[in-house]
XYZ file of C-alpha atoms in Angstrom:
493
model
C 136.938 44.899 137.391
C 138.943 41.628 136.583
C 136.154 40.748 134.800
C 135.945 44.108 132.844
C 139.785 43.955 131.691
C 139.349 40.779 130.651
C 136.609 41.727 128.218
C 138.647 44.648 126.592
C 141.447 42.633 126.106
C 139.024 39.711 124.577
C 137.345 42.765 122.191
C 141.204 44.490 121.455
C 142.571 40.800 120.278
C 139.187 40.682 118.460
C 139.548 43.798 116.716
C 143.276 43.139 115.862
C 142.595 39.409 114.475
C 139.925 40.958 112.414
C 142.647 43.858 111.101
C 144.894 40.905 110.021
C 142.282 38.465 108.442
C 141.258 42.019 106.660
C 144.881 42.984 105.493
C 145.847 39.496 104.421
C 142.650 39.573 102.498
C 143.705 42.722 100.882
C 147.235 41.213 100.616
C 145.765 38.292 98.524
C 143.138 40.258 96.463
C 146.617 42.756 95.517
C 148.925 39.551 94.604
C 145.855 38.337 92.648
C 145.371 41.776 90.807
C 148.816 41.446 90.321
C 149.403 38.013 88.780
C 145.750 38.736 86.153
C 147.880 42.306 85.398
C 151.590 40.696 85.224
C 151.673 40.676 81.607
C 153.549 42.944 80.206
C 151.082 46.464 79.626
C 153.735 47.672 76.765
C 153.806 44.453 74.543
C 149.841 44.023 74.078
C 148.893 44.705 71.116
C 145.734 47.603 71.730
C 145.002 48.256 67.755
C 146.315 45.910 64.615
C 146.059 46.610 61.104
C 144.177 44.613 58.541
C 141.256 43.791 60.993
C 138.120 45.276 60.163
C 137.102 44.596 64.063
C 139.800 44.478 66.520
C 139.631 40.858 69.250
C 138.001 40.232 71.893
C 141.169 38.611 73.457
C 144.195 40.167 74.176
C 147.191 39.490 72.072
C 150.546 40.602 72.702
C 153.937 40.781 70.867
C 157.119 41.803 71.738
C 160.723 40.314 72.283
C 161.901 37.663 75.202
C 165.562 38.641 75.494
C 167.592 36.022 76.805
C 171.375 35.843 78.751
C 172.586 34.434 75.878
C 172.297 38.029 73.761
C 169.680 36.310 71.559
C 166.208 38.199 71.501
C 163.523 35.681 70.564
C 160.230 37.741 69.293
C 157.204 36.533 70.286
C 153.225 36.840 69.543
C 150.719 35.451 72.571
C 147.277 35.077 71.698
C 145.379 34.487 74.905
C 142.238 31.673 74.498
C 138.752 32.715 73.353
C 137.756 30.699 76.108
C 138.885 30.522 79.968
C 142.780 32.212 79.330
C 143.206 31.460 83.347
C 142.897 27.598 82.954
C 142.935 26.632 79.496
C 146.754 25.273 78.496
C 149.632 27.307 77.164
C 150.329 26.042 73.628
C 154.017 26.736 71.998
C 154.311 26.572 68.355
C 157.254 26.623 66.273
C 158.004 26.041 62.433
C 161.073 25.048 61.017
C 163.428 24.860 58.286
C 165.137 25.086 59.923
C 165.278 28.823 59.200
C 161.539 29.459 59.167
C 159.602 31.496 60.540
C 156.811 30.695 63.234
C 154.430 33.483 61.715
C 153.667 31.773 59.016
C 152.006 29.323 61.560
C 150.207 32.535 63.026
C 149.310 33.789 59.693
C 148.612 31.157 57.211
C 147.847 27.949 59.744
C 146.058 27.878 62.932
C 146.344 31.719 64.390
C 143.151 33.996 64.957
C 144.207 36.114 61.898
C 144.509 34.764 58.804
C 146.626 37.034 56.003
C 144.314 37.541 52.880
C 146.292 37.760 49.564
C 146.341 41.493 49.264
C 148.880 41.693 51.414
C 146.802 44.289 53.865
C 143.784 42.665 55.317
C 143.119 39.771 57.656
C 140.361 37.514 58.224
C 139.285 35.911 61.305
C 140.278 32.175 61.381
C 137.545 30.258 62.481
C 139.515 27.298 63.380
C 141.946 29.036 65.305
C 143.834 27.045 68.123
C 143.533 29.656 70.346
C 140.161 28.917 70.488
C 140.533 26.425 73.478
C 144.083 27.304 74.133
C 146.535 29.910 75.104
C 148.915 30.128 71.820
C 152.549 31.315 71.932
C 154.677 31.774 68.369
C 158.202 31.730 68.806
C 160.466 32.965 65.788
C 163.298 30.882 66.431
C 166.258 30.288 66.391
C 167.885 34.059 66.193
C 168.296 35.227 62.753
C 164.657 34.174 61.740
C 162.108 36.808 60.909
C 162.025 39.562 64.030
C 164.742 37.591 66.174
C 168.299 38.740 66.482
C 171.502 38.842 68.191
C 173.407 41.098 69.408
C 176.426 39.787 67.957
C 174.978 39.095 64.386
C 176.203 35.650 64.686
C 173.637 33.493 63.229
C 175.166 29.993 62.734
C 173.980 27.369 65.561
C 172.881 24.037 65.934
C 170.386 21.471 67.510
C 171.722 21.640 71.377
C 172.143 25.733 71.093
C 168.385 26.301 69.976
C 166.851 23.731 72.002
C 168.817 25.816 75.179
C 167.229 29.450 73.748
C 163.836 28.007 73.083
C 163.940 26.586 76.794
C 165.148 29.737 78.105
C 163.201 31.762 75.788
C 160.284 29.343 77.371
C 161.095 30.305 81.355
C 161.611 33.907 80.249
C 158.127 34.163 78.910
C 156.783 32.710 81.912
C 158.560 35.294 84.220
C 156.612 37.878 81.710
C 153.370 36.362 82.318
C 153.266 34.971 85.309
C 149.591 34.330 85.409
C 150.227 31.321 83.310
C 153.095 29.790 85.176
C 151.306 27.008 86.334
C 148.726 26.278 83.641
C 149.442 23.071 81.472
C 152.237 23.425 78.405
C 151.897 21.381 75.553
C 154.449 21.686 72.796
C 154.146 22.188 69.236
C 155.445 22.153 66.053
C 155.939 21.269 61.917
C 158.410 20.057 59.965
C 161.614 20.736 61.278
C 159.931 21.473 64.591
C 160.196 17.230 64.447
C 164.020 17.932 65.761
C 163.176 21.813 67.755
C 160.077 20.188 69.797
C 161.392 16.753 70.831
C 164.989 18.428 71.732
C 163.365 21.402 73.617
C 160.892 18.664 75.451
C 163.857 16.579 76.778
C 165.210 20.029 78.790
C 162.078 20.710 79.913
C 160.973 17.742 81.372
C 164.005 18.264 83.877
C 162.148 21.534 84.922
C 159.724 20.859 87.381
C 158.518 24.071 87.521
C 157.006 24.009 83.719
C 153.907 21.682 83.749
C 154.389 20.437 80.859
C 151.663 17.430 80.090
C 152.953 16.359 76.094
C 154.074 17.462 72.700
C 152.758 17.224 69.641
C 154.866 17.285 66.417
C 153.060 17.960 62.350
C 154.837 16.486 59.220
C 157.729 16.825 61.128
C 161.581 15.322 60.594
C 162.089 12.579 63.143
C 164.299 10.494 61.134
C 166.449 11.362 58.348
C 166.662 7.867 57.209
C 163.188 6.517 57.384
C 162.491 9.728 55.760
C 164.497 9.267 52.932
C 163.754 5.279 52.590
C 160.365 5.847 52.927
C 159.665 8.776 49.941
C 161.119 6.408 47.396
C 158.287 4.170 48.309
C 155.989 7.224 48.348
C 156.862 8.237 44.964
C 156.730 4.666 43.415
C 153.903 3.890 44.514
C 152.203 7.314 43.863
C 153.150 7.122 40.159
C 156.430 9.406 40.042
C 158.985 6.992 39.407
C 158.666 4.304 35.912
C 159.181 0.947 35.829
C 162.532 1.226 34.297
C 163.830 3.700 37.444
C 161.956 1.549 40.157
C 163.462 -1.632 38.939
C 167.064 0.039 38.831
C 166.605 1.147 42.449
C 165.757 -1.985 43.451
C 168.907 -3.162 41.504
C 171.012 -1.125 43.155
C 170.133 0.164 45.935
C 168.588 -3.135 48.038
C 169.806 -6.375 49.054
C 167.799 -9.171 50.608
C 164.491 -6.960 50.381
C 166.016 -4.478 52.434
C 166.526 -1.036 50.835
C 168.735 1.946 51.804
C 167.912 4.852 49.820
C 169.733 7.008 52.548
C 173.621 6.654 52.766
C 174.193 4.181 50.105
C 177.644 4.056 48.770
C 176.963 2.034 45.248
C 177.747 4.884 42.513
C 174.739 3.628 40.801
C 172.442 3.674 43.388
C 173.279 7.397 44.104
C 172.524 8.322 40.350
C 169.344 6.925 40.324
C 168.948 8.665 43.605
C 170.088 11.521 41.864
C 167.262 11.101 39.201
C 164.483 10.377 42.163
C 165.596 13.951 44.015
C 165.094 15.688 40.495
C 161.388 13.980 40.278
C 160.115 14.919 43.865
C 161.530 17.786 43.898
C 162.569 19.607 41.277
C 160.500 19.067 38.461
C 157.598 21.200 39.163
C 155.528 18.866 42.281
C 154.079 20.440 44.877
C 156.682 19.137 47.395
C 154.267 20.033 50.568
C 151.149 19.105 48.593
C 151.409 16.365 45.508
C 147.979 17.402 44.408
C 147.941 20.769 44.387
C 149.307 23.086 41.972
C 152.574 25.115 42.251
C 151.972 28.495 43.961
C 153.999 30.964 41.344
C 154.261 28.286 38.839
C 157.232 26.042 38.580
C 160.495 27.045 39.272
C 164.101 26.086 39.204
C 165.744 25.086 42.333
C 168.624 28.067 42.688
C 167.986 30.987 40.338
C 168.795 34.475 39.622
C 165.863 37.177 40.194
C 166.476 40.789 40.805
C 169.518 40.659 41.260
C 169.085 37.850 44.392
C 170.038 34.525 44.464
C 167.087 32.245 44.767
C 167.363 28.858 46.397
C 164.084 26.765 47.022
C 165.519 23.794 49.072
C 165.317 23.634 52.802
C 168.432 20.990 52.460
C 166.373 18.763 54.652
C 166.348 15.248 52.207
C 168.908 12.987 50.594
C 171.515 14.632 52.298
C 173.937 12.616 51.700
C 174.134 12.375 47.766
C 177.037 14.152 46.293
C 175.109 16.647 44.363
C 173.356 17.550 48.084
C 176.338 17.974 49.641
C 177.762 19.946 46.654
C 175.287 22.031 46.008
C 174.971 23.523 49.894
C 178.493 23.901 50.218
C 178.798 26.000 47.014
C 175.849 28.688 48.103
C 177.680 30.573 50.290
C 181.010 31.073 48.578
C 178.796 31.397 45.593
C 176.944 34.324 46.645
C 180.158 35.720 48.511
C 181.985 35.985 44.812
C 178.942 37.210 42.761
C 177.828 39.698 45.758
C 174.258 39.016 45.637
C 171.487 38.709 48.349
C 171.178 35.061 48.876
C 167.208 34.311 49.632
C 165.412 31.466 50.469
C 162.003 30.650 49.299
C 160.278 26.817 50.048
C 159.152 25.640 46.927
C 155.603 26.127 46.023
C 154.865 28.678 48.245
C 153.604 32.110 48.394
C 154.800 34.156 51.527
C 154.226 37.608 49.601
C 151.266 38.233 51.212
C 152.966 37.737 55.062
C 155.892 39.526 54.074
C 153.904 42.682 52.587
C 152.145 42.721 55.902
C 154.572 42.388 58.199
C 157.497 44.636 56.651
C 154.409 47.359 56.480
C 155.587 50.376 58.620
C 152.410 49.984 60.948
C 152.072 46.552 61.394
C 155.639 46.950 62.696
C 155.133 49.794 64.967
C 151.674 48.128 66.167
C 153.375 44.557 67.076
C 156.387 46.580 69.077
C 159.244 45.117 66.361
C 162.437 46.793 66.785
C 165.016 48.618 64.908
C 167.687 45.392 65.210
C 165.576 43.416 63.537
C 166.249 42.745 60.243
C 163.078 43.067 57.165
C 160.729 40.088 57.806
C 161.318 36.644 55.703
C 159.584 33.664 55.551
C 162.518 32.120 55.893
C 166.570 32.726 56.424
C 168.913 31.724 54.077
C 172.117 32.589 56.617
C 170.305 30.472 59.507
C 169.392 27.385 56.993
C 172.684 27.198 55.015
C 175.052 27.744 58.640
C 172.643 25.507 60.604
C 174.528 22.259 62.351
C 171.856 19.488 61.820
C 173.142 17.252 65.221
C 170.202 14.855 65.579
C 169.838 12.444 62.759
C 166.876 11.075 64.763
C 165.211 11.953 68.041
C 164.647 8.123 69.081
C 165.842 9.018 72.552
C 163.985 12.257 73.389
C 160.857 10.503 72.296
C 161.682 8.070 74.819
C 162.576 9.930 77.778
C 159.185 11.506 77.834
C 157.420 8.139 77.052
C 159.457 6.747 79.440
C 158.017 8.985 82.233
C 154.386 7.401 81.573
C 152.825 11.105 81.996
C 153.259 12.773 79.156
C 150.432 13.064 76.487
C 152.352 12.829 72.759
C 150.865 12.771 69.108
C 152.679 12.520 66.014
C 149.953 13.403 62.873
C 151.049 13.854 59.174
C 148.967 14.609 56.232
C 149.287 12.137 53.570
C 150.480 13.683 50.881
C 153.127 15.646 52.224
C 156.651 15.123 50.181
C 158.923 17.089 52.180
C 158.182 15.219 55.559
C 156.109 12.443 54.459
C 153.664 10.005 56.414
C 154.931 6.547 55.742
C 158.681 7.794 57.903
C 157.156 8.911 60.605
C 154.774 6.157 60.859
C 157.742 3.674 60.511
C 159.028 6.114 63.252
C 156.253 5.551 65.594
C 156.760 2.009 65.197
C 160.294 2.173 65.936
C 159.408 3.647 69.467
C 158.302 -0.458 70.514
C 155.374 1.313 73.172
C 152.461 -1.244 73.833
C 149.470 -1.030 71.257
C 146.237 0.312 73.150
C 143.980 1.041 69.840
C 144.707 -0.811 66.236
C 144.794 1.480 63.492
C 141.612 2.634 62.465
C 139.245 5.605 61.034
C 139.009 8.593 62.945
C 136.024 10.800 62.482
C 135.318 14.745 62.492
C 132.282 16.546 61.632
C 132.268 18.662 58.114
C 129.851 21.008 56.096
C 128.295 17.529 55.284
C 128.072 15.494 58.277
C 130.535 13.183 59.580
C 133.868 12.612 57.743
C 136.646 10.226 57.397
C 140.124 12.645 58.910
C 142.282 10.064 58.074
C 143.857 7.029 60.296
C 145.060 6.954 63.839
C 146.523 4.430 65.704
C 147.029 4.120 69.155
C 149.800 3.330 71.918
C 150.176 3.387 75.806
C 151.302 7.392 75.709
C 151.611 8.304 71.895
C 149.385 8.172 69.147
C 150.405 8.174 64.964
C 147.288 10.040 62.920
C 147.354 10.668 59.548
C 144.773 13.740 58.086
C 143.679 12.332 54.845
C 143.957 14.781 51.991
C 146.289 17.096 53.394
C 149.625 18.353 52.831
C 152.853 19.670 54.716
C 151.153 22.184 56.536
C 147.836 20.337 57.722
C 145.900 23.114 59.435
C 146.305 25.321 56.054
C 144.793 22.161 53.963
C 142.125 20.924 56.298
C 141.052 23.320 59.135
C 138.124 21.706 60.410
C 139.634 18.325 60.652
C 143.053 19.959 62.348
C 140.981 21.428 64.975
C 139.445 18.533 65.995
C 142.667 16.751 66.181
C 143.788 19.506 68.309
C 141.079 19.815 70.463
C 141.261 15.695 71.205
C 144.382 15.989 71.805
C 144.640 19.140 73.810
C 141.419 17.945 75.867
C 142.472 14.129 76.352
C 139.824 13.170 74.400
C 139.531 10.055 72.060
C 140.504 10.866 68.569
């Protein structure tokens, strides 16, 4: 009988262990189905305009509304390839003012914008290829961001906080991907917005972020600005007569500072070098290619708006810089015109007749607060607090970690943000020299071609894309992915 009781209890415990292996099995298999469904059902995007065939990946867009009253819109494309594992990829434009759309649209998104304004093409160098791709249009202000209280002057510190939080508040959306890698990225002014926004995250141990990468970005006013009057020179812009003057004026004992110089003569022939780069017609983002729109004046007066076309991001400290800026605003205040600002050079009707379309709005979840889509804001750019004259020490508190992956690249012959600065940048940095500078290789239509120069150290590398302009992706696809996907992969470049 002992024996018998013994048994049934042996078969009960049995039968109960087995219940609990099968409900924690069910209890896994439900938090599973529940971190694959976590995204948020009401931001995918199920049907958008312009395609002729709709993905085979799902994309969604919507709004990450942050404490601060700021609410950050956002467009996810998951990767063509294993979305579960592959990295997370942020990407933000600058300005700063600029919208990260134009990344989506015109760069290195799935969709490119074709120039009727309606239709999109497939991209077949899209980043999201091998990578899970968020666009952030930051700060608030820019394109479908806003704030609640319509404030929309900030700074350095303030954006690199919302793009952070704006970061962790995605990842609460989508869950799924809170512990895949994060690389950041960005252009231009993104030089300042990605560095900044790396330092607070890399005191978040619960992003795992593995490296940045930063395009033709601004990481130095002043090499920037001592390094295009070599550019030009030496690319034919400036005489003999204006070169020798310079050198007159403007250096002493070989060294030159074309940035801050106080001589009254230096900053007139300054004066005269500003008016060559970049306001005499040149393709500031592109030096050999023409002028989208033709050539234009700097500020003008069209339909009844006020038309600036500089991002205020160079020789900002000659007089007729600092003039200029702080006249806009009162400016347009007294005359009681729409101030807007258009990059030189560029043609952003196509991305603004799609995205101000009634449908395309409805279908990417924008809301009524928004204001109409713009390349670029005019109120963010001309209020905007430029803190960082340099991000020297952000670069090396994550090289200074030893664990973070971090490329700088630059096309060549890129004005606005050009090569030689950043390089001089890189430089600056003092990190040990693994690879000398050298070719790097990428295969084209015709076989293997030259991408340009890259040059090695222990945690960051300096490439150059040879050919290209400001926005390198948008110039040379093929040769951008492949940069990507070395860098993205840890593979040699």
């Amino acid at each position: 009988m002992w024996t018998a009781s013994l048994r049934r209890k042996e078969t009960f415990e049995m039968s109960m262990r087995q219940v609990q292996t099968h409900f924690l099995v069910l209890l896994i298999h439900f938090l599973s189905a529940g971190r694959v469904e976590a995204a948020p059902a009401g931001d995918e995007v199920t049907y958008l305009p312009g395609l002729g065939k709709q993905p085979s990946f799902k994309h969604y867009s919507g709004y990450l509304d942050l404490a601060t009253g700021k609410h950050l819109h956002y467009w996810f494309v998951e990767s063509q390839g294993k979305p579960s594992s592959d990295p997370l990829v942020l990407w933000l434009n600058g300005g700063p003012g600029c919208s990260s759309l134009d990344g989506f649209l015109t760069e290195h998104g799935p969709f490119l914008i074709q120039d009727d304004g309606v239709s999109l093409d497939y991209n077949p160098y899209s980043w999201n290829k091998i990578a899970n791709v968020l666009y952030l249009e930051s700060p608030a202000g820019v394109g479908f961001s806003y704030s609640d209280d319509k404030n929309y002057k900030t700074n350095d510190t303030e954006v690199a906080l919302n793009n952070y939080l704006a970061l962790k508040t995605f990842l609460k959306l989508f869950p799924e991907f809170a512990s895949n890698a994060v690389f950041l990225t960005g252009e231009s002014y993104g030089g300042i917005y990605i560095p900044t926004l790396a330092q607070r995250v890399i005191e978040d141990s619960a992003i795992n972020l593995q490296g940045m990468a930063v395009g033709n970005g601004m990481s130095s006013y002043e090499m920037n600005d001592n390094s295009l009057v070599f550019f030009a020179y030496y690319h034919g812009l400036l005489g003999t007569e204006l070169w020798t003057g310079l050198q007159a004026y403007c250096c002493d004992q070989g060294r030159c500072n074309f940035y801050d110089n106080s001589n009254p003569n230096c900053s007139e022939l300054l004066g005269d070098v500003q008016t060559i780069v970049y306001s005499s017609g040149l393709n500031m983002y592109n030096l050999y290619s023409p002028c989208a729109g033709g050539v234009k004046d700097t500020l003008s007066l069209e339909k009844e708006q006020l038309v600036l076309r500089d991002l205020g991001n160079n020789f900002i400290h000659l007089p007729k810089t600092r003039l200029l800026r702080k006249k806009l605003l009162s400016l347009n205040q007294e005359l009681g015109l729409k101030l807007r600002l258009d990059p030189p050079c560029t043609n952003s009707t196509p991305s603004t007749l799609f995205l101000n379309d009634a449908y395309v709005k409805k279908a990417i979840h924008i809301r009524q607060e928004a204001l109409p889509w713009a390349l670029c804001s005019a109120e963010v750019n001309l209020k905007y607090l430029r803190e960082f004259m340099e991000v020297k020490a952000q670069y090396l508190a994550l090289l200074s970690a030893l664990k973070y992956r971090v490329l700088v690249y630059n096309g060549d012959v890129d004005m606005a943000c050009n090569f030689m600065g950043d390089e001089w940048f890189v430089e600056s940095l003092k990190q040990q020299v693994q690879v000398q500078r050298r070719v790097w290789l990428y295969e084209g239509a015709d076989g293997k071609q030259v991408g340009g120069f890259v040059k090695e150290f222990s945690n960051i590398a300096f490439l150059t894309i040879k050919g290209s302009g400001h926005m390198v992706p948008t110039d040379k696809p093929a040769a951008a992915f492949t940069m990507f996907s070395r860098f993205i992969r840890h593979e040699p470049y």
